mmCIF file of C-alpha atoms in Angstrom:
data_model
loop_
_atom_site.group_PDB
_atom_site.id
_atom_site.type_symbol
_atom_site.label_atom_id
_atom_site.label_comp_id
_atom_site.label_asym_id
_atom_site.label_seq_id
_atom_site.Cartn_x
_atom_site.Cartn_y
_atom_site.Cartn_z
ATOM 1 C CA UNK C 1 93.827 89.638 87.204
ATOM 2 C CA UNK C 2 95.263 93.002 87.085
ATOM 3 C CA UNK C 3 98.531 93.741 85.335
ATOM 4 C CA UNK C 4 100.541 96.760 86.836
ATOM 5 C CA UNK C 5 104.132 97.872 85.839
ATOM 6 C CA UNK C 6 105.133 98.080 89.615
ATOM 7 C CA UNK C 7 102.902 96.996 93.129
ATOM 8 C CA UNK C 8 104.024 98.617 95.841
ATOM 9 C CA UNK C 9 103.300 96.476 98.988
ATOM 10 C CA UNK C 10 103.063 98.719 102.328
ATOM 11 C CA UNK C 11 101.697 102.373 102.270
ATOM 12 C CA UNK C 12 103.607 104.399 104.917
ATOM 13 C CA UNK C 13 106.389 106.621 104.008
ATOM 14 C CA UNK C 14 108.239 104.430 102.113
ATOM 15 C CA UNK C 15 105.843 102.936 100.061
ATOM 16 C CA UNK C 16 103.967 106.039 99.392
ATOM 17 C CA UNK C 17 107.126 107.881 98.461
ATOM 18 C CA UNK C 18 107.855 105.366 95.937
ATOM 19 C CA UNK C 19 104.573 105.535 94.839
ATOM 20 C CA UNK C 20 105.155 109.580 93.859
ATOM 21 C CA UNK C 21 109.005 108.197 92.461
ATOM 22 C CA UNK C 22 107.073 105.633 90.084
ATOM 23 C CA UNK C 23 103.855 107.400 89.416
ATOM 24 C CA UNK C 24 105.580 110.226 87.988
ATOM 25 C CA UNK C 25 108.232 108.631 85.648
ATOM 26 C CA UNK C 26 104.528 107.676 83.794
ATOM 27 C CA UNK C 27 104.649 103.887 85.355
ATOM 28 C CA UNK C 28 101.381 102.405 86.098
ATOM 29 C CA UNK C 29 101.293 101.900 89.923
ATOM 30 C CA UNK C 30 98.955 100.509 92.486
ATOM 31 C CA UNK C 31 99.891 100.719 96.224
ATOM 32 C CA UNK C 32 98.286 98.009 98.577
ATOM 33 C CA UNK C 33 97.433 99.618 101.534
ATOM 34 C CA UNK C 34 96.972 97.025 104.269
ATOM 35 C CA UNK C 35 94.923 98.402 107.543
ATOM 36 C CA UNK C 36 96.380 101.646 107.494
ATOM 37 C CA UNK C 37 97.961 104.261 105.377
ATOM 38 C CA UNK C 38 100.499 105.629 106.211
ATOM 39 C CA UNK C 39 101.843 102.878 108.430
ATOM 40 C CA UNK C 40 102.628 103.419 111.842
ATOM 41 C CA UNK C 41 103.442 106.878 111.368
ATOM 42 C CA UNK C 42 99.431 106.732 111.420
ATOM 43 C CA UNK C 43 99.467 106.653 114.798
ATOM 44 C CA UNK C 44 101.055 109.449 115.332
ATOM 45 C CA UNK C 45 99.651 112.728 116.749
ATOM 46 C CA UNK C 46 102.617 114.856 117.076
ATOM 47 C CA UNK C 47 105.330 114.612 113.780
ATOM 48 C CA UNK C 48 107.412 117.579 114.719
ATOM 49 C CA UNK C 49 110.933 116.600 112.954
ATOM 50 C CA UNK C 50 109.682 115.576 109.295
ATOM 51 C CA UNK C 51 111.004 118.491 106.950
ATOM 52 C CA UNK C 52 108.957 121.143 105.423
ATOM 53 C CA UNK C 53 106.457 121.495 108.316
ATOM 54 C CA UNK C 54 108.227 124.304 110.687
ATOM 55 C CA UNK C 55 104.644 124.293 112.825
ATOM 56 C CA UNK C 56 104.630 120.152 112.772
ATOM 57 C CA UNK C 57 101.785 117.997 111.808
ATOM 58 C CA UNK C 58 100.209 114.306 112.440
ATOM 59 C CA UNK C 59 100.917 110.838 111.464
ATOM 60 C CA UNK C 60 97.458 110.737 109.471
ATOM 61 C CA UNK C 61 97.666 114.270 107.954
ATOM 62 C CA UNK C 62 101.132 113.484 106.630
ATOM 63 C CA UNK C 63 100.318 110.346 105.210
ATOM 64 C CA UNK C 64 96.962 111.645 103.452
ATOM 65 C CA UNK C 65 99.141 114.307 101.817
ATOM 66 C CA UNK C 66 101.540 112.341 100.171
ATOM 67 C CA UNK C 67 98.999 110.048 99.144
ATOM 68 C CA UNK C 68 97.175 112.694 97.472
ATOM 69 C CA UNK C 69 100.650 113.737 95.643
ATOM 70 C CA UNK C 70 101.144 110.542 94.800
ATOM 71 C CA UNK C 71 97.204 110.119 93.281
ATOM 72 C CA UNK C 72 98.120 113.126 91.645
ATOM 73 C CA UNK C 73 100.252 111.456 89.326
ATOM 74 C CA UNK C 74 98.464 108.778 88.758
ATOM 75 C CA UNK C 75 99.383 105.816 91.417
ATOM 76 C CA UNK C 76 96.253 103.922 92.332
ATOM 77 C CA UNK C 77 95.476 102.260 95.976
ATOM 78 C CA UNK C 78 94.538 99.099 97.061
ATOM 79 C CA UNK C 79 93.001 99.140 100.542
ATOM 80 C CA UNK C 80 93.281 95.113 101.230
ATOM 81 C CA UNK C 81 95.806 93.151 102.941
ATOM 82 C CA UNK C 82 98.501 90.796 100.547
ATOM 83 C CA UNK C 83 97.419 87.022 101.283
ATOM 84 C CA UNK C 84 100.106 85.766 98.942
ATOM 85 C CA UNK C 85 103.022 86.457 96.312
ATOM 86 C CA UNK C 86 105.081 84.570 93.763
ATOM 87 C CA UNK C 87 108.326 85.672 92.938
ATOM 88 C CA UNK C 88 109.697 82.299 91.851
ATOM 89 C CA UNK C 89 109.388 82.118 88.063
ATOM 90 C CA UNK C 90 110.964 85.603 87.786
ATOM 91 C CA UNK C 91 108.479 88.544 86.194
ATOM 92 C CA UNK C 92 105.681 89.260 86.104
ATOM 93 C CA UNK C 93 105.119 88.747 89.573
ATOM 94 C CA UNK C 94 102.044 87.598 90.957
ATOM 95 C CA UNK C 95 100.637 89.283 93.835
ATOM 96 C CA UNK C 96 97.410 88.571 95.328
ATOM 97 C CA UNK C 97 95.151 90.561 97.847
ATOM 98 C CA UNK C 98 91.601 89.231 99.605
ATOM 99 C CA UNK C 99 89.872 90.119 96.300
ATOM 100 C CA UNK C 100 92.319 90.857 93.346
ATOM 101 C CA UNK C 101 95.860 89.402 91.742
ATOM 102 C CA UNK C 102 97.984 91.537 90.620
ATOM 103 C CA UNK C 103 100.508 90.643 87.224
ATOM 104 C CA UNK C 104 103.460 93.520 88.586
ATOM 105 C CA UNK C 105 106.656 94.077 86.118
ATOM 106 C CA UNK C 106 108.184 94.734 89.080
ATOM 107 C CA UNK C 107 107.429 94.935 92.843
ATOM 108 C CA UNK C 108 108.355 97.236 96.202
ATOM 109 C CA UNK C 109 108.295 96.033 99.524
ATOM 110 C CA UNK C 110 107.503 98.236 102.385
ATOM 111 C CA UNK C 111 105.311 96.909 104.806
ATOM 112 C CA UNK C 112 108.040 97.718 107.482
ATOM 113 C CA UNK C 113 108.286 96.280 111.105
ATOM 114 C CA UNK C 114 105.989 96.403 114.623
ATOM 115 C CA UNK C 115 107.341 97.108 117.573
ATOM 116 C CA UNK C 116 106.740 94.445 120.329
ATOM 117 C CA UNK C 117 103.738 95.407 122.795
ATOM 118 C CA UNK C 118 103.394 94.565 126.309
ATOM 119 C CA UNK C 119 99.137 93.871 125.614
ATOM 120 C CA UNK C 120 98.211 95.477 128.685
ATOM 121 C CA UNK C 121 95.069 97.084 129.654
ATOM 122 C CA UNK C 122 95.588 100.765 128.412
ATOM 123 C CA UNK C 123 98.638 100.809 126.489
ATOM 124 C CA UNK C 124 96.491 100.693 122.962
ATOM 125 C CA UNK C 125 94.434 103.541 124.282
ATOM 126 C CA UNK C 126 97.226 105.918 125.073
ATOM 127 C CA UNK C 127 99.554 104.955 121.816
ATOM 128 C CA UNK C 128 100.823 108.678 121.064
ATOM 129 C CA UNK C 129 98.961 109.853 123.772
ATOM 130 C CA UNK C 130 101.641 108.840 126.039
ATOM 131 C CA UNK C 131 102.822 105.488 125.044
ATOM 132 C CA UNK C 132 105.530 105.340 122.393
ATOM 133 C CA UNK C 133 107.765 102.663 120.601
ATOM 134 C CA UNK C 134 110.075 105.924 119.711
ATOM 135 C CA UNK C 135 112.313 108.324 121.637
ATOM 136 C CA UNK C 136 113.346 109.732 119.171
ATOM 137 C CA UNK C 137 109.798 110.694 117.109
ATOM 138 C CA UNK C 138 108.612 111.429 120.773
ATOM 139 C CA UNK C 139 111.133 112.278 123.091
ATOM 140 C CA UNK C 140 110.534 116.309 122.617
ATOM 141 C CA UNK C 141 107.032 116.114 123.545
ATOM 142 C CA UNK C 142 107.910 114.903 127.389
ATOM 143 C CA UNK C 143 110.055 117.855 128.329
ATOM 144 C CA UNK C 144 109.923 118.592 131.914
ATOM 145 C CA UNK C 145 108.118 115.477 133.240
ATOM 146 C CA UNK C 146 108.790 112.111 134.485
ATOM 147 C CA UNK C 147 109.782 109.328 131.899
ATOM 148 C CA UNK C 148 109.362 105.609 131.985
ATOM 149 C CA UNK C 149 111.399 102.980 130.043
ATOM 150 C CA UNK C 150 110.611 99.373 129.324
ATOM 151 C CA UNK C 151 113.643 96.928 128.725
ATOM 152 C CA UNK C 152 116.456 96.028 129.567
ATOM 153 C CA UNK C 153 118.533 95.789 125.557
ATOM 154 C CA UNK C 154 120.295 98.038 123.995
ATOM 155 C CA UNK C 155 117.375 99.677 122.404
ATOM 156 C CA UNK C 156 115.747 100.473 125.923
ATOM 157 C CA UNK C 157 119.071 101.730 127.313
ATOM 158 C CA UNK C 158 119.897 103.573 124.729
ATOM 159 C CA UNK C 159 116.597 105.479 124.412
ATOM 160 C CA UNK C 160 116.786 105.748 127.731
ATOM 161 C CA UNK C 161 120.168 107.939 127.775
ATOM 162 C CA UNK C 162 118.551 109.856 124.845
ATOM 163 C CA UNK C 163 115.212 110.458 126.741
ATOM 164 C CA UNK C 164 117.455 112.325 129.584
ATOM 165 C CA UNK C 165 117.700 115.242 127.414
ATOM 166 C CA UNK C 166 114.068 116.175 128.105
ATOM 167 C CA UNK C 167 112.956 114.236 131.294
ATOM 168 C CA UNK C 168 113.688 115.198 134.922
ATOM 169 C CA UNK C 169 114.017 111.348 135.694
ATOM 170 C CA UNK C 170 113.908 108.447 133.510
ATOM 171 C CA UNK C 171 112.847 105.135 135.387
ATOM 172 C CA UNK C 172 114.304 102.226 133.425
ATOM 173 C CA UNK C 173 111.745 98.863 134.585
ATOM 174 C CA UNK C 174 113.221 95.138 133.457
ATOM 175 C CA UNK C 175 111.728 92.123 134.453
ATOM 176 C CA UNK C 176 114.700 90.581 135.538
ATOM 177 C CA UNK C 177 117.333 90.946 138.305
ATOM 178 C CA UNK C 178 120.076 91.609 135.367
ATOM 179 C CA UNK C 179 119.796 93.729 132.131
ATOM 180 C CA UNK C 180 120.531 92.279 128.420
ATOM 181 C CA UNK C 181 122.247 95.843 127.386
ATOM 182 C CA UNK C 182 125.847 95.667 126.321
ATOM 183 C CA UNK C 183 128.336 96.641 129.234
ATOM 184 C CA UNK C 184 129.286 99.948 128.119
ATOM 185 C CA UNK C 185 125.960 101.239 127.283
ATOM 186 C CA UNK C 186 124.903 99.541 131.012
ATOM 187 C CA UNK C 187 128.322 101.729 132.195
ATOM 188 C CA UNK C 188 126.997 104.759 130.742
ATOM 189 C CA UNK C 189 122.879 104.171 131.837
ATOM 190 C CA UNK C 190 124.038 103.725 135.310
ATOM 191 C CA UNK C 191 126.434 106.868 135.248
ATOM 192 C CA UNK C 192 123.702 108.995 133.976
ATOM 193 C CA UNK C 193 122.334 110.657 137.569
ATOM 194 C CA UNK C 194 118.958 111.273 135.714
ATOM 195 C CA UNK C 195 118.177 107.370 135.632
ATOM 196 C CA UNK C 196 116.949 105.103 138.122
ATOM 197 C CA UNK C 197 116.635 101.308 137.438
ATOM 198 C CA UNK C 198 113.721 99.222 138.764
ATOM 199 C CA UNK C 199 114.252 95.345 138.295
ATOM 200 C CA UNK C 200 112.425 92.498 138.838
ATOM 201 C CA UNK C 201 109.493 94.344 137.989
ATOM 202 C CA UNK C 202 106.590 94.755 135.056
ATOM 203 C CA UNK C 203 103.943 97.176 134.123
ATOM 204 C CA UNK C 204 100.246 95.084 134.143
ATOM 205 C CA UNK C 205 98.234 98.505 133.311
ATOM 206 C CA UNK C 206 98.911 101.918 131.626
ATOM 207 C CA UNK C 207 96.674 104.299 133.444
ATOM 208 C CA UNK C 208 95.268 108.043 132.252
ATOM 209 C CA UNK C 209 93.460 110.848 132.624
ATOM 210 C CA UNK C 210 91.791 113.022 130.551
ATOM 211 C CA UNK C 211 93.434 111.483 127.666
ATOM 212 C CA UNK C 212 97.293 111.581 128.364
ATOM 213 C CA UNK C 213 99.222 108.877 130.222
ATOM 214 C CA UNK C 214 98.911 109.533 134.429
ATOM 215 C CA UNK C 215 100.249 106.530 135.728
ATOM 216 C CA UNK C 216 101.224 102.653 135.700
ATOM 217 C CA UNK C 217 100.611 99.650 137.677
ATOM 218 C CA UNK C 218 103.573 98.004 138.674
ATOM 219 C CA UNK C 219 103.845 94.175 139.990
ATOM 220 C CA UNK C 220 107.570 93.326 141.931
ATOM 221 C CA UNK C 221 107.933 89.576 140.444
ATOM 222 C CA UNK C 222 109.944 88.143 143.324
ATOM 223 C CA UNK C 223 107.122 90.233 146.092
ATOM 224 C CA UNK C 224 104.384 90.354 144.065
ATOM 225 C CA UNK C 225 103.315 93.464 145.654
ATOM 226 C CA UNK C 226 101.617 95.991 142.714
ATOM 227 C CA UNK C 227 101.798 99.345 142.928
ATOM 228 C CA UNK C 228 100.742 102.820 141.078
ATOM 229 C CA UNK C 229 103.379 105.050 139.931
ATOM 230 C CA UNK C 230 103.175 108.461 138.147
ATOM 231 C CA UNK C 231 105.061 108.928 134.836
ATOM 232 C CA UNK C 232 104.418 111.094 132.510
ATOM 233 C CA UNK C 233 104.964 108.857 129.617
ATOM 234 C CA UNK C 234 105.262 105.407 129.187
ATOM 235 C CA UNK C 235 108.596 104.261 126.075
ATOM 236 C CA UNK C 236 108.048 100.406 125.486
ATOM 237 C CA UNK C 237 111.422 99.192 124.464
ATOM 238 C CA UNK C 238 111.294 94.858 124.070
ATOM 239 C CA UNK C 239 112.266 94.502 119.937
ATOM 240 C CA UNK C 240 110.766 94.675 116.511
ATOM 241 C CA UNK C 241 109.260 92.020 114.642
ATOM 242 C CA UNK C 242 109.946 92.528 110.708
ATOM 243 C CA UNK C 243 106.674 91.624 108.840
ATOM 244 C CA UNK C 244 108.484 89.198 106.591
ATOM 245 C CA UNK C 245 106.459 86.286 107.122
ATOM 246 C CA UNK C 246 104.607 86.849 103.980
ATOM 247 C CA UNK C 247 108.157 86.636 101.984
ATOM 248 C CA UNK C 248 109.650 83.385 104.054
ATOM 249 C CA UNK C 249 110.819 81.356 100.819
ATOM 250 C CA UNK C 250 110.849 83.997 98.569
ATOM 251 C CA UNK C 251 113.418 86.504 99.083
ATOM 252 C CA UNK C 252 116.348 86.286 101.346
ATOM 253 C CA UNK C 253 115.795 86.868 104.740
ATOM 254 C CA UNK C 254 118.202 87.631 107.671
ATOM 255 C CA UNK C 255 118.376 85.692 110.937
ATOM 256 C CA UNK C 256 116.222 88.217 112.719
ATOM 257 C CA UNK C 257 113.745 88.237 109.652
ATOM 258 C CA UNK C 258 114.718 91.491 107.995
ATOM 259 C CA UNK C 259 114.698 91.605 104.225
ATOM 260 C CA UNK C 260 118.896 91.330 102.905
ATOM 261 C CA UNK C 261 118.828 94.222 99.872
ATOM 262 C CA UNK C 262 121.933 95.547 97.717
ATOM 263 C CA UNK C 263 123.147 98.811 97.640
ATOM 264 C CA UNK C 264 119.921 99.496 95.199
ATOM 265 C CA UNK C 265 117.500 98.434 97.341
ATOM 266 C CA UNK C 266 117.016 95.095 95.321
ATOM 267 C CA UNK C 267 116.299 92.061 96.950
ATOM 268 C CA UNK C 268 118.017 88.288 96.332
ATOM 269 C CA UNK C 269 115.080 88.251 93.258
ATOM 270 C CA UNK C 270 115.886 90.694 90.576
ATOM 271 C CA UNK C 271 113.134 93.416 90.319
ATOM 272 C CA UNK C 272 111.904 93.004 93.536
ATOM 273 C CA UNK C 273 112.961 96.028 95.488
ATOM 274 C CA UNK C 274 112.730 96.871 99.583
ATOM 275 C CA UNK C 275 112.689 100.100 101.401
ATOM 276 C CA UNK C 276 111.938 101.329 105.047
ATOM 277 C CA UNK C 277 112.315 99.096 108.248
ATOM 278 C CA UNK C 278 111.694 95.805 106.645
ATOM 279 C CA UNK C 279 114.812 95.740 106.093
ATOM 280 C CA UNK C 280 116.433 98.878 108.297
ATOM 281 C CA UNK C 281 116.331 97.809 111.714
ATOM 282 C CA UNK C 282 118.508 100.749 113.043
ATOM 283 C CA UNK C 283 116.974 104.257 112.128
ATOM 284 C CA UNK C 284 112.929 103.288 111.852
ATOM 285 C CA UNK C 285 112.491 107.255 111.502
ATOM 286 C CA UNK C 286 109.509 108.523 108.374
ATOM 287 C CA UNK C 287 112.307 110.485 106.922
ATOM 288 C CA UNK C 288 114.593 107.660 106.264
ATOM 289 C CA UNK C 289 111.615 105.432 105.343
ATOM 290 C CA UNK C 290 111.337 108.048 102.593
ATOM 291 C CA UNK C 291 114.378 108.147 101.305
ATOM 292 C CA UNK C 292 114.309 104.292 101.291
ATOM 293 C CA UNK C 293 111.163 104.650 99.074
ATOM 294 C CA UNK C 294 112.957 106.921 96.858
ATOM 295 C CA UNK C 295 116.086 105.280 96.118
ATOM 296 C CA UNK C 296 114.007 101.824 95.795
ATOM 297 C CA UNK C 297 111.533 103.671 93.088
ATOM 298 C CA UNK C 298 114.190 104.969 91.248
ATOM 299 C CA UNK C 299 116.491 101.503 91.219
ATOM 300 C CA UNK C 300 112.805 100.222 89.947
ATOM 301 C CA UNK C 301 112.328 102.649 86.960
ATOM 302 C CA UNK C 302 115.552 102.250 85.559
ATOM 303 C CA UNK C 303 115.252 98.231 85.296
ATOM 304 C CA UNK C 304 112.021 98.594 83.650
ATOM 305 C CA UNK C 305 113.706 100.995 81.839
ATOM 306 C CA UNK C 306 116.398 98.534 80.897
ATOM 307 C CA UNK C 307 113.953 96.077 79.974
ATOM 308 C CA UNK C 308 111.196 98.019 78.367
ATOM 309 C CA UNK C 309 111.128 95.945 74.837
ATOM 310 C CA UNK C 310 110.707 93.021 77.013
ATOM 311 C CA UNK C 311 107.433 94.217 78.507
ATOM 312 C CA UNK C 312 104.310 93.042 77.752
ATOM 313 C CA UNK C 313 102.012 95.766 77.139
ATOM 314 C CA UNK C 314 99.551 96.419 79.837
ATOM 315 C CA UNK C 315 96.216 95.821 78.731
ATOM 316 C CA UNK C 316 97.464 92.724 77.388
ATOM 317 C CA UNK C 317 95.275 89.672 78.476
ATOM 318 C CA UNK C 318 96.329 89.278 82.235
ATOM 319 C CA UNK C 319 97.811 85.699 82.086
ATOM 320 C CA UNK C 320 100.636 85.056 84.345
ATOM 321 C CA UNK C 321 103.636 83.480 81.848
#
């Protein structure tokens, strides 16, 4: 068992901004990766709107870099997935991976939230290559060409008004004869002479060529005739799924599975902090996932600050209390 002041849980923006936050203030850190660092944002080709990179970069670059700033100060990383936690007897908390548990003085949770996929043939193999889960990360990147929009929500219609800004036409396809959008966002989609609305219809395959999005395979549900039309990009728009499930009896959870935090980031257990979209279900941008991670770090320092003569000392023997 491995005792750590704090274990950061979820290594994209958030979580590896905290992990430069905590690092630094001299706090012994380990960051549990999961699959992927950096988190979605991994899968990522083009990040054009994160600050301090006028020429852009990628999802992967990005990610490496502030993992090596946060290395740099110390903050160790945990490739494995979490298999369990116990926050109910207060702290330490006990965190435990595939291979390793983790004693953690305090803990930060950023393991964030998936978009919803359709799983069709092709739409893995075009993810930032055409396919995206975010208008606004992407939306630049499709000037000029032909947009498509799945949903029929809020989310979809909204992105969809925002995606007129670059595209010549933005196809909005729902699978029903009706959308779920509010009224006035449906009063404004429909207004908008840059969007066309195809119902009653889903995509069954993304289709490409040399390595971009080229087209997608439509089937009519009521006809069930299928047929191939051109887009230049593909915006999958049907929810978010928080990835709470680890947390379900632990912390407090909202009805849609988000985390509920306090103005400090804490959670409903005291020293258990959140930051990024498992708990913002709104802005799910890397820059505000950062700034999550900060505040969170920083509301985590000073209650182990608070608490320091209460702290056992860390190469104490590793026995849970």
């Amino acid at each position: 068992m491995k005792r750590e002041r704090v274990v950061i849980i979820g290594a994209g923006p958030a979580g590896l901004t905290a992990a430069i936050y905590t690092a630094r203030a001299q706090l012994s850190t380990t960051v549990i990766t999961g699959k992927h660092l950096g988190g979605q944002i991994s899968t990522t080709h083009e990040v054009e709107n994160f600050p301090a990179f006028p020429d852009g970069t990628t999802g992967p670059e990005l990610s490496e870099r502030m993992k090596q700033q946060a290395e740099k100060f110390g903050a160790k990383f945990d490739y494995e997935y979490v298999t369990e936690v116990d926050f109910s007897s207060g702290t330490p908390f006990r965190v435990k991976t595939g291979s390793d548990e983790y004693l953690a003085d305090s803990v930060i949770v950023t393991i964030g939230a998936n978009p919803r996929e359709l799983h069709i043939p092709g739409e893995r193999d075009y993810v930032g290559r055409g396919v995206s889960y975010c208008a606004t990360c992407d939306g630049f990147f499709f000037r000029g060409k032909e947009i498509s929009v799945v949903g029929g929500g809020d989310s979809a219609l909204q992105e969809a008004i925002f995606l007129t800004k670059f595209g010549t036409v933005v196809n909005i396809i729902h699978r029903r004869e009706e959308l779920r959008a509010s009224i006035a966002l449906q009063t404004r989609a429909k207004a908008n002479p840059k969007i066309n609305f195809i119902y009653n219809t889903v995509v069954d395959e993304v289709k490409g060529e040399n390595g971009v999005v080229k087209s997608m395979m439509l089937r009519n549900l009521k006809t069930g005739e299928v047929t191939e039309k051109p887009t230049g990009g593909v915006f999958i728009f049907i929810g978010y799924d928080p990835n709470s499930q680890l947390f379900k009896g632990q912390l407090d959870l909202d009805d849609t599975g988000y985390m509920k935090i306090d103005h400090l980031m804490q959670s409903s257990v005291e020293g258990v902090f959140a930051a990024g979209e498992i708990h913002d279900s709104v802005f799910r941008q890397a820059i505000t996932a950062s700034g999550d991670g900060c505040k969170a770090a920083l509301s985590a320092i000073k209650w182990l600050d608070e608490r320091e003569d209460q702290l056992q000392p860390l190469d104490a023997e590793a026995v849970p209390s």
